[in-house]
Short mmCIF file of C-alpha atoms in Angstrom, two decimals:
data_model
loop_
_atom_site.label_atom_id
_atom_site.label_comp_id
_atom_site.label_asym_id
_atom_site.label_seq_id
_atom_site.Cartn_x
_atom_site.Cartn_y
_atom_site.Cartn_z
CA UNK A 1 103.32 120.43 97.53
CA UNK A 2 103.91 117.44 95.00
CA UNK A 3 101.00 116.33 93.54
CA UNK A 4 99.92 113.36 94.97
CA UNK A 5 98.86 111.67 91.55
CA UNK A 6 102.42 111.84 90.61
CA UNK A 7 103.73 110.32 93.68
CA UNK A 8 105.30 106.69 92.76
CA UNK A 9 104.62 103.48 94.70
CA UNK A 10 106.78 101.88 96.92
CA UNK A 11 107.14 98.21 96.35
CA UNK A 12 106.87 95.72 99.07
CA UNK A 13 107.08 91.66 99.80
CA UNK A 14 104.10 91.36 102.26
CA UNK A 15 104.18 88.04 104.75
CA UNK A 16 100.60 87.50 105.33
CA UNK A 17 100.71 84.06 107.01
CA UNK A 18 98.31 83.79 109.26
CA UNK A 19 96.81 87.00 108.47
CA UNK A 20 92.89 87.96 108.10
CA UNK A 21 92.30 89.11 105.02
CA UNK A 22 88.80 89.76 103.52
CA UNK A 23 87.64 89.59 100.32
CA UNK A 24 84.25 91.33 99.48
CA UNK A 25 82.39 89.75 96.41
CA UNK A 26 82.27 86.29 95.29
CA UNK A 27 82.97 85.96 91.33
CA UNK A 28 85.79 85.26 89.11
CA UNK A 29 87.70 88.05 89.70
CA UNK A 30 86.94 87.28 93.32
CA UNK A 31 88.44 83.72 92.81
CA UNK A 32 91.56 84.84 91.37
CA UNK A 33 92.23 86.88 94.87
CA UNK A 34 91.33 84.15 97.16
CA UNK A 35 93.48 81.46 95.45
CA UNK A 36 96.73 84.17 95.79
CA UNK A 37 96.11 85.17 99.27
CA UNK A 38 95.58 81.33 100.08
CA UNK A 39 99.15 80.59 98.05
CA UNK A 40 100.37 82.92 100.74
CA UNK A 41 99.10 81.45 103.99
CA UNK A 42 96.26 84.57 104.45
CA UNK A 43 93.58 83.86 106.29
CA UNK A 44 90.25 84.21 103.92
CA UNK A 45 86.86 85.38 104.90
CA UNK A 46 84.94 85.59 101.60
CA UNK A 47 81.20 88.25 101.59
CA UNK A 48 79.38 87.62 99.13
CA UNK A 49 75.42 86.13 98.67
CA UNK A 50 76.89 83.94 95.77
CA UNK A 51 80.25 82.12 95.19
CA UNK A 52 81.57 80.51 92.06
CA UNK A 53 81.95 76.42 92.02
CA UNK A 54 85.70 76.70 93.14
CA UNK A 55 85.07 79.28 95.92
CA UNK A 56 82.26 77.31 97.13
CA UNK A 57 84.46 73.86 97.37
CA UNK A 58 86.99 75.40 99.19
CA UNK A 59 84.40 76.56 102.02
CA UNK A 60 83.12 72.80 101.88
CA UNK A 61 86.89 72.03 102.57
CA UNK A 62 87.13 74.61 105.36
CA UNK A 63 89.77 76.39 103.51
CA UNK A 64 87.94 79.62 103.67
CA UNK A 65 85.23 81.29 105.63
CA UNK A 66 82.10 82.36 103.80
CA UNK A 67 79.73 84.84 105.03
CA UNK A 68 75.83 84.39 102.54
CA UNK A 69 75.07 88.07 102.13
CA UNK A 70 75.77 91.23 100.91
CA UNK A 71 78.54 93.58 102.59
CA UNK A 72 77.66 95.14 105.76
CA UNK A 73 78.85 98.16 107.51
CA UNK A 74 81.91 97.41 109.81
CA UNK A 75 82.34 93.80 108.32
CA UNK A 76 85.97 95.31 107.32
CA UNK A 77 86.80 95.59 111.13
CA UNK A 78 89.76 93.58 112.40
CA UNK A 79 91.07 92.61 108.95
CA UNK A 80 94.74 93.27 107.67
CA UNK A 81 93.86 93.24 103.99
CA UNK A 82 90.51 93.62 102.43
CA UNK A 83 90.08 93.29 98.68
CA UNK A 84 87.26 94.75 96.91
CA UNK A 85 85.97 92.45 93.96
CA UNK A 86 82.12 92.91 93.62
CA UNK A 87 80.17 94.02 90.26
CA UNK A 88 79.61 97.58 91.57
CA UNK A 89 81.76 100.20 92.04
CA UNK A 90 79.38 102.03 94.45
CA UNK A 91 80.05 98.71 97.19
CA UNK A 92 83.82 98.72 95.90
CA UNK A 93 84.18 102.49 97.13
CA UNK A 94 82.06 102.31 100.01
CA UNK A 95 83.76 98.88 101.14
CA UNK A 96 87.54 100.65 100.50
CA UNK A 97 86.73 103.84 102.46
CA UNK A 98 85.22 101.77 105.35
CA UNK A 99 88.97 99.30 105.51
CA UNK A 100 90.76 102.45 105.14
CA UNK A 101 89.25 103.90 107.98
CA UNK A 102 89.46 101.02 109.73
CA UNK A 103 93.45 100.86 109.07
CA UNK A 104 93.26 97.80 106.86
CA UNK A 105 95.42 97.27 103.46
CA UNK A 106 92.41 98.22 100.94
CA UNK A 107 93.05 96.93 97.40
CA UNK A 108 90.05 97.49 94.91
CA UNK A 109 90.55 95.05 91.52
CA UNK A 110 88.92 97.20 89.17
CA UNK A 111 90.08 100.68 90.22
CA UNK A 112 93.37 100.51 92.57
CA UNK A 113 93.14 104.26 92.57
CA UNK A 114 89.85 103.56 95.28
CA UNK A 115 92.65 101.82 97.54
CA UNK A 116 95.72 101.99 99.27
CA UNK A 117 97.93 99.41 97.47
CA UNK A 118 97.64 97.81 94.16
CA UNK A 119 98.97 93.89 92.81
CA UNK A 120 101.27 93.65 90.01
CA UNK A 121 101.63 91.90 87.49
CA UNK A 122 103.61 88.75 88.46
CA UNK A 123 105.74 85.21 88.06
CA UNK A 124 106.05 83.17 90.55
CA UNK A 125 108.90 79.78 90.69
CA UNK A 126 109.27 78.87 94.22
CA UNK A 127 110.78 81.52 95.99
CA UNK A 128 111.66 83.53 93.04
CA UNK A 129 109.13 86.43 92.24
CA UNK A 130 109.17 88.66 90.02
CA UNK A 131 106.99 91.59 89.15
CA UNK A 132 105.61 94.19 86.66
CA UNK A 133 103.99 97.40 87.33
CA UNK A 134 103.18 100.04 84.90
CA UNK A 135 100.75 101.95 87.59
CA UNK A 136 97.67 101.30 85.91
CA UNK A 137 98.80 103.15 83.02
CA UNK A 138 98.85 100.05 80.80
CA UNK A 139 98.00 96.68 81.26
CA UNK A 140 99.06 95.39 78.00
CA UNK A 141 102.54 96.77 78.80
CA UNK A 142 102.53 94.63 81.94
CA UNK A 143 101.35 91.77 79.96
CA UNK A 144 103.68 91.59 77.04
CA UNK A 145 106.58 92.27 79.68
CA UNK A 146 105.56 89.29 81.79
CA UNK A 147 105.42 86.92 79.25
CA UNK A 148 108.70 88.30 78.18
CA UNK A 149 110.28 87.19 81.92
CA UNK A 150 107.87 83.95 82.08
CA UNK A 151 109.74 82.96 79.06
CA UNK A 152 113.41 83.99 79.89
CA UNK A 153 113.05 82.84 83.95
CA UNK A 154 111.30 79.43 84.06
CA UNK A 155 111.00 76.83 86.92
CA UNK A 156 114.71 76.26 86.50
CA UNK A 157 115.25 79.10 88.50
CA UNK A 158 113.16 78.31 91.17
CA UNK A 159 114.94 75.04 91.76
CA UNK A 160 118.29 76.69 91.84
CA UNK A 161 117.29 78.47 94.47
CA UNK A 162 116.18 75.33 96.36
CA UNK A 163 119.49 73.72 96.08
CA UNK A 164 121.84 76.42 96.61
CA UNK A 165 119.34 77.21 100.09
CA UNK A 166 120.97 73.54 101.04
CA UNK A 167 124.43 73.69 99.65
CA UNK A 168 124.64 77.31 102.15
CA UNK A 169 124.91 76.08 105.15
CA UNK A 170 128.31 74.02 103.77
CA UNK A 171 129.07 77.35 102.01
CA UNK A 172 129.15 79.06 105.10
CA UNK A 173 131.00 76.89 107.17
CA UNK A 174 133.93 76.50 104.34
CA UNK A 175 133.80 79.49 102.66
CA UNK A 176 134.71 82.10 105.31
CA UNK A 177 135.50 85.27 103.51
CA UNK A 178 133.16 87.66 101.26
CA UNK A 179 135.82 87.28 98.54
CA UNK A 180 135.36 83.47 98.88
CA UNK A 181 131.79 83.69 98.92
CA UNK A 182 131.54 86.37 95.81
CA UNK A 183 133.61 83.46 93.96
CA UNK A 184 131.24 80.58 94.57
CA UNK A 185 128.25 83.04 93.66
CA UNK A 186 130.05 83.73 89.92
CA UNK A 187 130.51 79.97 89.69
CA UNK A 188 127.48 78.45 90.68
CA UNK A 189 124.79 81.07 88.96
CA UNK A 190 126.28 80.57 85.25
CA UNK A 191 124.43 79.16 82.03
CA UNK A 192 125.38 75.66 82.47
CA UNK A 193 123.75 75.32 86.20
CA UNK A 194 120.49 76.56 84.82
CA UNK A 195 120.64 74.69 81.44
CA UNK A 196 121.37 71.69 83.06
CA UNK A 197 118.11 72.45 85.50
CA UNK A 198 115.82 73.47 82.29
CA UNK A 199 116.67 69.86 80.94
CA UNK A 200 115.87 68.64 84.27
CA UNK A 201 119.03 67.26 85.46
CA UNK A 202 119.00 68.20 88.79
CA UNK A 203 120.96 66.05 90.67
CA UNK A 204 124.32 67.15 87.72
CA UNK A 205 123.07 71.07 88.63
CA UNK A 206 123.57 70.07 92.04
CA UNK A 207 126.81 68.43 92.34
CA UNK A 208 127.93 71.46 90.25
CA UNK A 209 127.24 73.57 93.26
CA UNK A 210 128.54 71.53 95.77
CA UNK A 211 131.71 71.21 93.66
CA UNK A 212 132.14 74.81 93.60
CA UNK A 213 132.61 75.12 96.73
CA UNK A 214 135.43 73.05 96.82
CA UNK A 215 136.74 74.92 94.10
CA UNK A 216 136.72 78.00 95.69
CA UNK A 217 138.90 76.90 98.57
CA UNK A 218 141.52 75.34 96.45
CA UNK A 219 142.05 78.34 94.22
CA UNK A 220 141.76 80.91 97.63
#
């Protein structure tokens, strides 16, 4: 049987809107978690006796749920993810075996190993994500390669996306073969869309798109 230390990930998009999601300790590290689960429309229940300034105001704000004490057995119980994020790794393991059990998504920030799924390394422009995973083997590799792809795919891409999500609609309705539709891809998704977006020229990137669809039909 395959080893199962050699057994590779499979990478998923999760939707957690509207999910529960736990997250057990109340530091930095913790903060970081909370403010990408929030980004993604989780629903955050923080334990932890102690929260940092930021964590704190967004429980003034009702934007999370705080519980003021240390983790207690079964607190994992009815939660889709639960991260682990405290100082010690004898209440990170304990916490992780208990969600496990309990059928949650377990991630543990200092030793994904301890959990069922781990976070890459990631850049985020609107709907455009991309990400970097080395499997734990290096985190400097994941670093270097991110800033790599933070500098090559900037917010320019992210607003492409935006406007060609309202020119397709038109693009549908006009453009009614795949041939057509490979066509206007090619044209619209070229250097001089996403230059003209880096320089912030949106509404010339956008009547750019909308043109090539017209352009398409004529030469079909």
């Amino acid at each position: 049987m395959k080893d199962v230390k050699n057994v590779s990930c499979y990478p998923i998009n999760l939707q957690i809107d509207g999910r529960s999601c736990m997250v057990v300790g109340g530091g930095s590290v913790a903060q970081r978690k909370v403010g990408a689960l929030l980004a993604a429309g989780g629903m955050i229940t923080v334990v932890s006796p102690a929260l940092t300034k930021q964590l704190a105001s967004l429980v003034e704000d009702k934007s999370i749920i705080h519980i003021a004490r240390s983790y207690q057995q079964g607190d994992v119980n009815g939660f889709f993810i639960v991260i682990c994020a405290t100082d010690s790794n004898a209440v990170n393991k304990w916490v992780a075996e208990e969600g496990m059990g309990a059928g949650a998504l377990v991630n543990v920030t200092d030793a994904p190993e301890l959990g069922n799924f781990s976070v890459p390394s990631q850049i985020s422009h609107g709907d455009l994500l991309l990400t970097i995973s080395t499997g734990g083997k290096s985190p400097a590799l994941a670093k270097k390669l991110r800033e790599e792809l933070e500098e090559r795919y900037g917010p320019e891409y992210g607003i492409y996306l935006e406007l060609v999500a309202k020119a397709r609609e038109q693009m549908k309705e006009q453009l009614s073969t795949a041939k057509e539709r490979e066509s206007f891809w090619r044209r619209t998704l070229d250097q001089e869309v996403i230059t003209l977006l880096k320089e912030g020229k949106i509404k010339e990137a956008e009547a750019k798109i909308k043109n090539a669809i017209g352009c398409t039909r004529t030469q079909s």
